[in-house]
Coordinates of C-alpha atoms in Angstrom, one line a residue:
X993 CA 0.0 0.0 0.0
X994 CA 1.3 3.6 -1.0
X995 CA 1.3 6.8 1.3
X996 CA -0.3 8.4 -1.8
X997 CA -3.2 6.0 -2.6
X998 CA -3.6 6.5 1.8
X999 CA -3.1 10.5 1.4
X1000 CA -5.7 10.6 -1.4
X1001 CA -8.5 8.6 0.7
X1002 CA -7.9 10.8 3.7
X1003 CA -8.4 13.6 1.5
X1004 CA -11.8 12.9 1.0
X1005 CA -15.0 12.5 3.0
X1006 CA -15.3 8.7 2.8
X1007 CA -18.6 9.0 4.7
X1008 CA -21.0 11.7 5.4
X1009 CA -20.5 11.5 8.8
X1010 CA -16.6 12.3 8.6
X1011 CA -17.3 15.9 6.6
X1012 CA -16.5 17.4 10.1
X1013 CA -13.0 16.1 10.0
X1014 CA -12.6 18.2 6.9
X1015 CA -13.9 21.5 7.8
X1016 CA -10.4 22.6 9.5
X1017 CA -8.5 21.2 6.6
X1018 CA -9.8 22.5 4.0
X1019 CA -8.1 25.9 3.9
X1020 CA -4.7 23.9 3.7
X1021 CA -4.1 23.7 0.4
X1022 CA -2.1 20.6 0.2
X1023 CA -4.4 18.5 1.9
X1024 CA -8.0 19.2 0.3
X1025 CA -8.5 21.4 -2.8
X1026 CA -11.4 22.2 -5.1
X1027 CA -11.1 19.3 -7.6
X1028 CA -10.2 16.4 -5.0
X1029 CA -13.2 17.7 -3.3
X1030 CA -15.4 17.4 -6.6
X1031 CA -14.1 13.9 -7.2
X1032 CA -17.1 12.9 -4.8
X1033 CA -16.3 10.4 -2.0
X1034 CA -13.8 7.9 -1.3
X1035 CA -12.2 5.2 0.8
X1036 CA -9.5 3.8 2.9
X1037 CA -10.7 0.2 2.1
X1038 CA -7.4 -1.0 0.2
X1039 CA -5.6 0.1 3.1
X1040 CA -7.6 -1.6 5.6
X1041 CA -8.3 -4.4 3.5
X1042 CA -4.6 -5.3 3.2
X1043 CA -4.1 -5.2 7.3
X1044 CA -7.8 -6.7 8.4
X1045 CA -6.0 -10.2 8.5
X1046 CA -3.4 -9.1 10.9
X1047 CA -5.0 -7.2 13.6
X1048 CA -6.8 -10.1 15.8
X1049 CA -9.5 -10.0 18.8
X1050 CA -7.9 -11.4 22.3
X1051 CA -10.3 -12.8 24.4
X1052 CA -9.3 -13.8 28.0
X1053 CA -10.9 -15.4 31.0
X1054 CA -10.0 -15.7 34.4
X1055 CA -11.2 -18.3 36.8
X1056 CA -12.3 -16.5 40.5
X1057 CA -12.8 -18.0 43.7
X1058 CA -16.6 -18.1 44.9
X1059 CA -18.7 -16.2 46.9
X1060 CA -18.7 -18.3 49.9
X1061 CA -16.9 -16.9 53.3
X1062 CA -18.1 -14.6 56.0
X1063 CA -19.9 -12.3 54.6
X1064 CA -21.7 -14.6 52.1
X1065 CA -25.8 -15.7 52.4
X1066 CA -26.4 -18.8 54.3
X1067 CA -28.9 -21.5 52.8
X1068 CA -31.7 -21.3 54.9
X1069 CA -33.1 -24.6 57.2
X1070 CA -36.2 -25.8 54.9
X1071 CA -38.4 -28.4 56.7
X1072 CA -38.2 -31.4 55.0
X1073 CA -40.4 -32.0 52.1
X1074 CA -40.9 -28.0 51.2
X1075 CA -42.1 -27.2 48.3
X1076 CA -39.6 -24.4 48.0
X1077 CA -36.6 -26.8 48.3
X1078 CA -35.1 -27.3 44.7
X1079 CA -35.8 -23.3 44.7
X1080 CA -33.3 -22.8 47.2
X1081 CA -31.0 -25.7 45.4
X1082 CA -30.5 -24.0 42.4
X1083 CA -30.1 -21.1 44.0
X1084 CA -27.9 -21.9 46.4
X1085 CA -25.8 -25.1 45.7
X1086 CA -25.6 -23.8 42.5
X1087 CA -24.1 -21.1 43.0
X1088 CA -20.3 -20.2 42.4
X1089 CA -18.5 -21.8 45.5
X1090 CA -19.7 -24.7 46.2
X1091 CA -18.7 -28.1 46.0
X1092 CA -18.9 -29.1 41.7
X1093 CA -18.4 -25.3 40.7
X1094 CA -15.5 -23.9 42.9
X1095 CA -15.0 -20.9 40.6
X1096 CA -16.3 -19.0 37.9
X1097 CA -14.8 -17.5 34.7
X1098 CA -14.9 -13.5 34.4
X1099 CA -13.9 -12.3 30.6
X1100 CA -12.8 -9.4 29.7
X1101 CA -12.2 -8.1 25.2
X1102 CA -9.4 -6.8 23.9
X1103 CA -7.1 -6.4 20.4
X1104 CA -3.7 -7.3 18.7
X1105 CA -1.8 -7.7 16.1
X1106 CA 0.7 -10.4 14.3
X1107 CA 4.2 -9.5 13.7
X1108 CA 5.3 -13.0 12.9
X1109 CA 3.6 -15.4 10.9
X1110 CA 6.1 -18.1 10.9
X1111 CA 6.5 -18.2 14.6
X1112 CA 2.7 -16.9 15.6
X1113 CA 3.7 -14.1 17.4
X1114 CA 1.4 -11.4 18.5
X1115 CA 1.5 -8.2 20.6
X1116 CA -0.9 -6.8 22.7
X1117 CA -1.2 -4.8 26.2
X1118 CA -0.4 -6.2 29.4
X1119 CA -3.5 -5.1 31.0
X1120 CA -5.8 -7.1 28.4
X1121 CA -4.2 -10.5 29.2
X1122 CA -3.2 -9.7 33.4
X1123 CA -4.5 -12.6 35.2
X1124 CA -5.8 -14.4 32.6
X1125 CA -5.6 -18.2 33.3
X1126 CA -7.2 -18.6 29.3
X1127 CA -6.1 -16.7 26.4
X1128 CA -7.6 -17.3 22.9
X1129 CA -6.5 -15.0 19.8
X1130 CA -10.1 -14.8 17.0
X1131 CA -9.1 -14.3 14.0
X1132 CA -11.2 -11.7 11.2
X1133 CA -12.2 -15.0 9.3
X1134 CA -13.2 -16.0 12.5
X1135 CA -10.5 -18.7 13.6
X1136 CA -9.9 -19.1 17.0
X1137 CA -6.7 -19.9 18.4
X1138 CA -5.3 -21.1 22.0
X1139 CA -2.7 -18.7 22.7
X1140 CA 0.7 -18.8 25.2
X1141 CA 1.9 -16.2 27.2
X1142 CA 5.5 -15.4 26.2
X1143 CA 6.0 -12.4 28.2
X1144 CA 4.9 -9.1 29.8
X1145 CA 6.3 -6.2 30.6
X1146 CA 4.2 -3.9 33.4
X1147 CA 6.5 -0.6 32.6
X1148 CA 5.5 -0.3 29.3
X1149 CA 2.1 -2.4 29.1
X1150 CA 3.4 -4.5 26.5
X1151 CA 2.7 -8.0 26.0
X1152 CA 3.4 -10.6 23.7
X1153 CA 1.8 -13.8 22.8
X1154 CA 2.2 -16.9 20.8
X1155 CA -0.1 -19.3 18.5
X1156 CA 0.5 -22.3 16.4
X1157 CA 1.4 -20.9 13.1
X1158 CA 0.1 -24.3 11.7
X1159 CA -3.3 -24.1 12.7
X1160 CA -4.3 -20.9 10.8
X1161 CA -2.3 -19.2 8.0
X1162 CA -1.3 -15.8 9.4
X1163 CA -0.8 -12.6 8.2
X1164 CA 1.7 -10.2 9.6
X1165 CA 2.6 -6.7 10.0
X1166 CA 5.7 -4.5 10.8
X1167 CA 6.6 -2.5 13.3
X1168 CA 7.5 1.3 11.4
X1169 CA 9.4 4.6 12.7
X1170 CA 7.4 6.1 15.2
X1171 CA 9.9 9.1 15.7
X1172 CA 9.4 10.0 11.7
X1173 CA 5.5 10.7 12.8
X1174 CA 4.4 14.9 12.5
X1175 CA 2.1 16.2 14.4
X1176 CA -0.9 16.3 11.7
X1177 CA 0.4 13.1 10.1
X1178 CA -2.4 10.4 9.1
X1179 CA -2.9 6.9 11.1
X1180 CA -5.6 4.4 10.8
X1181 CA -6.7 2.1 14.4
X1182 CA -8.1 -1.1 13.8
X1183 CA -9.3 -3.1 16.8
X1184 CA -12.1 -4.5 18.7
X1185 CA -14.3 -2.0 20.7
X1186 CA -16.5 -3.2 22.8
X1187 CA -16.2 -6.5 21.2
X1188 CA -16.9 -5.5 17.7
X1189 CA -14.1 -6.5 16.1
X1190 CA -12.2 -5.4 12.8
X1191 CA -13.5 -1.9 13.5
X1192 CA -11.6 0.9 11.7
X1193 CA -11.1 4.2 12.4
X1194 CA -8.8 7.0 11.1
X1195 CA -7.5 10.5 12.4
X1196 CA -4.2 12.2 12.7
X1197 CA -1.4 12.2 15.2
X1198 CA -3.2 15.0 17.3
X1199 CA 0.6 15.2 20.0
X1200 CA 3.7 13.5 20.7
X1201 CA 5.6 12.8 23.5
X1202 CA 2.8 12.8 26.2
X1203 CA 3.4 12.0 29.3
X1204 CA 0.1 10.8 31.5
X1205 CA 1.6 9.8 35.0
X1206 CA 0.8 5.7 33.8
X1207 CA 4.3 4.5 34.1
X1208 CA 8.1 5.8 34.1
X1209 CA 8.4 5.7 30.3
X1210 CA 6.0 7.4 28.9
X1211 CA 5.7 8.5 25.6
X1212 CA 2.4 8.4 24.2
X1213 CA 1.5 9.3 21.1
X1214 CA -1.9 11.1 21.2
X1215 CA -4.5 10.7 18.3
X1216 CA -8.0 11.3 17.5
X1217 CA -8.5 8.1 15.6
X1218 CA -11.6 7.0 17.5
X1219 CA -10.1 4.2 20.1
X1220 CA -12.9 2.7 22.7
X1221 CA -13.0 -0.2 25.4
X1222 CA -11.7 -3.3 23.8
X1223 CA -9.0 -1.3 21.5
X1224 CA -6.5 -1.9 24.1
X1225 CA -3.0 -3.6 22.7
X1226 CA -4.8 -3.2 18.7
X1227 CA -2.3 -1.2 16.0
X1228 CA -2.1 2.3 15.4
X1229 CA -0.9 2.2 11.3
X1230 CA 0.8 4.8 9.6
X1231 CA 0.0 6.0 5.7
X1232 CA 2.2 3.0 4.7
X1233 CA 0.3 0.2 6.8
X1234 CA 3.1 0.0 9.3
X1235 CA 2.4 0.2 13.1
X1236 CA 4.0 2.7 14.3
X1237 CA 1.7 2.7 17.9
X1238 CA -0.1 -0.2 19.9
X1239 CA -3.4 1.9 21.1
X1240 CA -3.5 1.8 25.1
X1241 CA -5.6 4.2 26.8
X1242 CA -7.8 6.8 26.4
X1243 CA -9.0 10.2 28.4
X1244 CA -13.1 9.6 28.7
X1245 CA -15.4 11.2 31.2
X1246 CA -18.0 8.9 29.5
X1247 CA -15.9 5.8 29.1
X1248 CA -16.3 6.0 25.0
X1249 CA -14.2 8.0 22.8
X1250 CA -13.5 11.6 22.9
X1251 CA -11.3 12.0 20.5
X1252 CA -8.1 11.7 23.2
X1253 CA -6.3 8.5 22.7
X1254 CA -3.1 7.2 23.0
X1255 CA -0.6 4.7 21.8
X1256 CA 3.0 3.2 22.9
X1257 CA 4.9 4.2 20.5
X1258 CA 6.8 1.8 18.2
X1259 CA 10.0 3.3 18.6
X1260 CA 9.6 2.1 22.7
X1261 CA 7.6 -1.2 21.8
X1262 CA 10.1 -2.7 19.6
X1263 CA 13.2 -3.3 21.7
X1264 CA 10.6 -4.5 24.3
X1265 CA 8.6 -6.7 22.1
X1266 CA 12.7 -8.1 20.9
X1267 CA 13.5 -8.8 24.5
X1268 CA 10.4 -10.1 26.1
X1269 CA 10.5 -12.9 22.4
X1270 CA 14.0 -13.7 23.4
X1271 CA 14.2 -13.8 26.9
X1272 CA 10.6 -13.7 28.2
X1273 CA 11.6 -10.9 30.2
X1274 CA 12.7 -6.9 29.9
X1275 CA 16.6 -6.6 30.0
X1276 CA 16.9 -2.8 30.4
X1277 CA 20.2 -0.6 31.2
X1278 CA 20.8 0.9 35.0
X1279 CA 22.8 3.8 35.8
X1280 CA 22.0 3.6 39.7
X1281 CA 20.9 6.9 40.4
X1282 CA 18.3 8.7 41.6
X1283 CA 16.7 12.1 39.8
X1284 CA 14.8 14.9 40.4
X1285 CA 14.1 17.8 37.9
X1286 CA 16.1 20.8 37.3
X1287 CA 14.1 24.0 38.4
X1288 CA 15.1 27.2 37.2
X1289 CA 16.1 27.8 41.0
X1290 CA 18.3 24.7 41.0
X1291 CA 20.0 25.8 37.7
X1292 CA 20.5 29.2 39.2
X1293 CA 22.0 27.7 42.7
X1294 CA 24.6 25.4 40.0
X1295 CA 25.1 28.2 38.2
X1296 CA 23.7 27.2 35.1
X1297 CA 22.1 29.2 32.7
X1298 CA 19.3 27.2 31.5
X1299 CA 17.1 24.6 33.6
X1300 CA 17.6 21.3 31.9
X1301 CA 19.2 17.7 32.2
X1302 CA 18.3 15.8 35.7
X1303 CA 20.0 16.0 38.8
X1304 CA 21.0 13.4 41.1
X1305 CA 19.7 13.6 44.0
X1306 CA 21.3 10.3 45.2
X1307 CA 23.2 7.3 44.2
X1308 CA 22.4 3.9 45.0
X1309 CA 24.6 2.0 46.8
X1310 CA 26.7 -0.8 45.0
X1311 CA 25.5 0.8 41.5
X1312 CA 27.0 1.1 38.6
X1313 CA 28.1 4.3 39.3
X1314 CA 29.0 4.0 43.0
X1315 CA 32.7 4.5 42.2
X1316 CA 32.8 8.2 42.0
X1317 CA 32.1 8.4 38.5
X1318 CA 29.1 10.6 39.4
X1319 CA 28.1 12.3 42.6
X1320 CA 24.8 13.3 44.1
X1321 CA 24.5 17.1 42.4
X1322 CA 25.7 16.8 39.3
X1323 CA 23.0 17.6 36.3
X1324 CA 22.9 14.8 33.9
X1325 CA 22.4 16.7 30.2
X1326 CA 23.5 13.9 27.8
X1327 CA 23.7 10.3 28.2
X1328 CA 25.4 8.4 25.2
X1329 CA 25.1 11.2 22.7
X1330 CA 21.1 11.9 23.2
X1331 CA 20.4 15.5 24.8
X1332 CA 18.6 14.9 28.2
X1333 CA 16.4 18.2 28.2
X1334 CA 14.3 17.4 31.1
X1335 CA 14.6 14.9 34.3
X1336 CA 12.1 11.9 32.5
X1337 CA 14.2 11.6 29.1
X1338 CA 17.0 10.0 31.4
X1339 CA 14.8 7.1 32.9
X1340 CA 13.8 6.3 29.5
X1341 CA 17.0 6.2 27.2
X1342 CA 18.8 4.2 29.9
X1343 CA 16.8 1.6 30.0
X1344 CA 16.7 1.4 26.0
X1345 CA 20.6 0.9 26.4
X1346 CA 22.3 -2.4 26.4
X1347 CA 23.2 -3.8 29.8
X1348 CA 27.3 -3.7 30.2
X1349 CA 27.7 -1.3 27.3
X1350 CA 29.9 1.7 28.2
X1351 CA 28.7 4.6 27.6
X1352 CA 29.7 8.3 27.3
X1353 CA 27.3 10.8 30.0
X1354 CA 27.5 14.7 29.9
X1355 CA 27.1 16.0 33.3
X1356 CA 27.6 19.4 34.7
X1357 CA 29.4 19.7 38.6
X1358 CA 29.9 22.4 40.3
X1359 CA 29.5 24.7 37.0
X1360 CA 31.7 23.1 34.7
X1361 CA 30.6 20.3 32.0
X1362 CA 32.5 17.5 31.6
X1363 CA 31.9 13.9 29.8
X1364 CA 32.6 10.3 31.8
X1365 CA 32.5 7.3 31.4
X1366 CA 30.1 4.4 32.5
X1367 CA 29.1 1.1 32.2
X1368 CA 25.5 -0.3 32.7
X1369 CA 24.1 -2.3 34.8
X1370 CA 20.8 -4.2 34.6
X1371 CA 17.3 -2.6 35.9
X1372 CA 16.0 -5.4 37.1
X1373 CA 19.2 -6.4 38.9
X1374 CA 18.8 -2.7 40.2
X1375 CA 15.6 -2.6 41.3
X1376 CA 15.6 -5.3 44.2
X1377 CA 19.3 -3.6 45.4
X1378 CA 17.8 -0.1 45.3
X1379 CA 15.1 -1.3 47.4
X1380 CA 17.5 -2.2 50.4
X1381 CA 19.9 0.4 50.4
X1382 CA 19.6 4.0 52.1
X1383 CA 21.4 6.6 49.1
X1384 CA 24.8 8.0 48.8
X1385 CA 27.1 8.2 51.7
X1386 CA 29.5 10.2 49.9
X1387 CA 29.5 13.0 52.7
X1388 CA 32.2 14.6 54.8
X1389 CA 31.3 14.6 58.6
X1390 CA 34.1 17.1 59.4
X1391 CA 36.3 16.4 62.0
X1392 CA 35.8 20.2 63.8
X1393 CA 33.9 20.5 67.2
X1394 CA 30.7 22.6 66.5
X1395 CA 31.0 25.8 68.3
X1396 CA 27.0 26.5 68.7
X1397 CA 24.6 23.5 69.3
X1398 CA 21.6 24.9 67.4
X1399 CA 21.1 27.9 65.3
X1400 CA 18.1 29.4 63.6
X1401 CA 18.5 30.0 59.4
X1402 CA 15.9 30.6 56.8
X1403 CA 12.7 29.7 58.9
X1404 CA 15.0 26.5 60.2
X1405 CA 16.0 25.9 63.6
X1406 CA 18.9 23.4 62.6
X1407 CA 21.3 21.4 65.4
X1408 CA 23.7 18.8 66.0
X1409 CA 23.3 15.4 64.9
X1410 CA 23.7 12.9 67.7
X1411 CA 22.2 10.2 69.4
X1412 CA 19.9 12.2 71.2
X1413 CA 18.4 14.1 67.9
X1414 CA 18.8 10.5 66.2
X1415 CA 16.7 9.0 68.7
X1416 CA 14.2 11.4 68.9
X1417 CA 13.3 11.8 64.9
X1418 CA 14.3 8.1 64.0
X1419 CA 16.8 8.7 62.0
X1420 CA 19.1 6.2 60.7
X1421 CA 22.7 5.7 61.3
X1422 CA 24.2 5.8 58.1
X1423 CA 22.8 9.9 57.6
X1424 CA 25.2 12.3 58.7
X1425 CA 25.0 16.3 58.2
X1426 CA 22.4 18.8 60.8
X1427 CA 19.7 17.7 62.1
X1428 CA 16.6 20.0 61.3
X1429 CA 14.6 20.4 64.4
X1430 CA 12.2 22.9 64.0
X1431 CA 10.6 24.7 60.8
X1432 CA 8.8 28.1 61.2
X1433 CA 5.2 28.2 60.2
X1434 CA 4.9 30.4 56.8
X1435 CA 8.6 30.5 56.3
X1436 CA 10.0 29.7 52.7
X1437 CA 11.3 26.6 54.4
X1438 CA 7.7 25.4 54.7
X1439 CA 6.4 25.9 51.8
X1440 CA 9.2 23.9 50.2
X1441 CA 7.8 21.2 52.0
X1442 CA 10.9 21.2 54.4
X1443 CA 10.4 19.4 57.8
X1444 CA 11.8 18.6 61.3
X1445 CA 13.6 15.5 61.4
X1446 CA 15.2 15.9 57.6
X1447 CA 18.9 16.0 58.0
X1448 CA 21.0 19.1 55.6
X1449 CA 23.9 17.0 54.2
X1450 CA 24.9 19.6 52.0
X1451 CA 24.5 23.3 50.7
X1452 CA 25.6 25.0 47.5
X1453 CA 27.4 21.4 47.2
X1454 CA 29.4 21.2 49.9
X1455 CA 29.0 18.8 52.9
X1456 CA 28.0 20.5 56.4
X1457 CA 27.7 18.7 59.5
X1458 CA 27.6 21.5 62.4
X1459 CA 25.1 24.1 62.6
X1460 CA 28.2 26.8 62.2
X1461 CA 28.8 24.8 59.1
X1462 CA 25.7 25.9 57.9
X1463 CA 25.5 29.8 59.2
X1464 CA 28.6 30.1 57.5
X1465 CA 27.6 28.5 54.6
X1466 CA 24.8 30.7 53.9
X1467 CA 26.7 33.5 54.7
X1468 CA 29.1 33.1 51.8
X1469 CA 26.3 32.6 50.0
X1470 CA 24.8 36.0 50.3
X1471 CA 28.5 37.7 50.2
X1472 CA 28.1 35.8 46.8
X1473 CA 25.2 37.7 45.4
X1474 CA 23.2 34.7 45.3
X1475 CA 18.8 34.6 45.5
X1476 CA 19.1 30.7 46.3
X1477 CA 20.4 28.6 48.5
X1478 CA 20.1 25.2 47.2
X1479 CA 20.2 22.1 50.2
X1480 CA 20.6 18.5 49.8
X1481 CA 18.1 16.9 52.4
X1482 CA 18.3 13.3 53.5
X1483 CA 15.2 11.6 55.0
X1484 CA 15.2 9.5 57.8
X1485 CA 15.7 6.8 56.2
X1486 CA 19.1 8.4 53.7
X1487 CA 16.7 9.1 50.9
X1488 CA 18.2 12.8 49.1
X1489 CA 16.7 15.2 47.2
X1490 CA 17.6 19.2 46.9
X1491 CA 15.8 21.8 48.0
X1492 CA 16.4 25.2 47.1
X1493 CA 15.6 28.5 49.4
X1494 CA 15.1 32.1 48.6
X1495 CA 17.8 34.0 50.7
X1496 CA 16.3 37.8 50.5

């Protein structure tokens, strides 16, 4: 199939119903003019037509405990010989639970799409087959297939399946360049909403790059391509009939479409879809760090002149980068020649990196840029040593006696941290700095969100761990000329982030 024969369809109103889509397009010339207009009404069908066979219905079921327990109806004491006993009976000893029917099956619609005939692979989202003890894949020609799980992947809601190629001839489409999309570019969903399948819709890429708060990679591409219930884990095509997005969610007050949907896009999906075939599981790259973003308060505290990269706010312990190679406040702005513009690019090219490649990162410390070197660890490997560890104990506890015990600074009443303070806020023995005792009510501390029991382990970058350290810390500051005065806190517990406080 041709862009141009797609192009030419989209041009026209291929149903009454779609003249709306044409209104705003028809004063760009390029798209709609006078004698494509007069041509009279078109289609998309040679387009669809040619990808129908691919894109498949999934159909799940999931086998649930009964209702019996506590809370569940007893069967009432019936005299013997009622006439209202097999009544009861069906009713009751019928009913999901008991003895002969321990369960029942809840099902739940959804879509997909082969991408390889010979070995009967198909993708789809995670959430459409979670839980499912049953998976079958029903075909357009109306075929149904057991299908296996091969593997899922939460992070990105991607999951792939497998069918015997021999029991059905396939069809098969590829994955295309999702980063080659425009904004106003044409695509065409086909998919199963609310269980009527081989439905297709068309619309443009409407955004790129969204970002809804569903999981740490995301990337949506947003379209107005109608996508309902039972879309979920069907193809978003491009003008040339490759996918270029695998349709996910949608924004619905109303729980149908909109006209706000969105789709993984293929650029992400791919490597995923790769790994979880070859491994059954997601093999992504770790740098062992932890972010935050870069406000323009931060950049001006680092002395940078724009806000962009991510900053570390920690380093996890026995990472890959627990040698020195980076530090908790440097600003992260390029990570193996890709510009990191804001704090969630990082999460998201690291783990498309190969685990143990070494790799070139751009960070910026103290006000100057400079380039190391790192190798990758695993995220999943990551993950389960982040989750024991307590941040970056790269600090200097100075070896000076403090000359005041507590001091008062920028709405903070900040003292000494020893095992009285330690005892009294619970905090952990591996912190080190000044303990923050007290936070004025209104102050600018507050509204940061600052409070007592967070430990200062550094300001302006370097380590403090009296409370003189800290007066005299934010009294260079201000002999400095600077607005900000930006503080690493540690939790309780060692977690860090920064902080940054007007001065004036």
């Amino acid at each position: 199939m041709t862009s141009n024969r797609f192009l030419r369809a989209a041009r026209r109103s291929f149903t009454a119903g779609a003249a709306a889509l044409l209104i705003g397009a028809a004063t760009v010339p390029s798209l709609v003019t006078p004698a494509a207009a007069a041509d009279g009404p078109a289609s998309v069908a040679d387009l669809a037509q040619g990808l129908l066979g691919a894109v498949v219905n999934i159909s799940t079921s999931q086998r649930v405990k009964g209702t019996e327990g506590p809370g569940a109806v007893p069967m009432p004491q019936l005299p013997e010989g009622s006439p209202f006993q097999d009544f009861f009976d069906d009713f009751f000893k019928n009913r999901p639970g008991e003895q002969g029917n321990p369960s029942q099956k809840v099902q739940s619609l959804g879509s997909g799409f082969v991408v390889d005939a010979e070995q009967g692979i198909v993708v789809t989202n995670n959430h459409v087959i979670a839980d499912a003890d049953d998976i079958e894949v029903n075909f357009s020609d109306g075929v149904t297939l057991k299908a296996t799980l091969v593997g899922t992947d939460t992070k990105t809601d991607v999951a792939v399946l497998k069918v015997d190629p021999k029991g059905h001839k396939l069809t098969a489409v590829k994955f295309g360049d999702s980063s080659k999309m425009r904004v106003g570019d044409w695509v065409m969903a086909i998919g199963n909403p609310f269980g009527l399948g081989g439905t297709v819709t068309v619309g443009i890429v409407s955004a790129r790059n969204r970002d809804i708060n569903s999981g740490p990679y995301d990337d949506f591409i947003q379209t107005d391509a109608a996508i309902n219930r039972g879309n979920s884990g069907g193809p978003l095509f491009n003008s040339d009939g490759e996918v270029i997005g695998i349709n996910t969610a949608i924004i619905s007050p109303s729980g149908g479409s909109i006209g706000i949907g969105f789709s993984i896009p293929s650029q992400l999906a791919l490597g995923v879809v790769d790994q979880l075939r070859q491994f059954g599981e997601t093999r992504r790259g770790w740098l062992g760090v932890r972010i935050q973003p870069v406000t323009d308060d931060i950049a001006e505290s680092l002395g940078m002149a724009t806000a962009k990269g991510a900053l570390v706010a920690g380093v996890i312990k026995g990472g890959p980068v627990d040698n020195g190679t980076i530090l908790a406040g440097d600003v992260i702005i390029k990570f193996d020649g890709r510009d990191v513009n804001e704090m969630r690019d990082l999460p998201r090219v690291v783990a498309e990196s190969t685990v143990g490649k070494a790799v070139d990162v751009v960070i910026v410390r103290k006000g100057v840029e400079q380039t190391v070197k790192v190798t990758l660890g695993r995220l999943e490997d990551g993950e389960k040593l982040a989750s024991g560890e307590n941040g970056n104990t790269e600090k200097d506890n100075g070896d000076e006696a403090p000359a005041v015990s507590t001091v008062s600074v920028l709405g903070m009443t900040v003292g000494e941290l020893n095992d009285e303070t330690r005892t009294k806020f619970g905090i952990a023995a591996e912190v080190s700095g000044v303990v923050i005792t007290d936070v004025a009510k209104d102050s600018a501390a507050a509204e940061r969100g600052i409070q007592a029991g967070e430990v200062i382990t550094e300001i302006a970058q370097e380590s403090v761990a009296t409370p003189k350290d800290v007066m005299d810390r934010i009294a260079a500051l201000k002999e400095q000329g600077r607005k900000n005065a930006l503080l690493m806190l540690a939790s309780k517990t060692g977690e860090l982030r920064f902080v940054t406080i007007r001065m004036d």
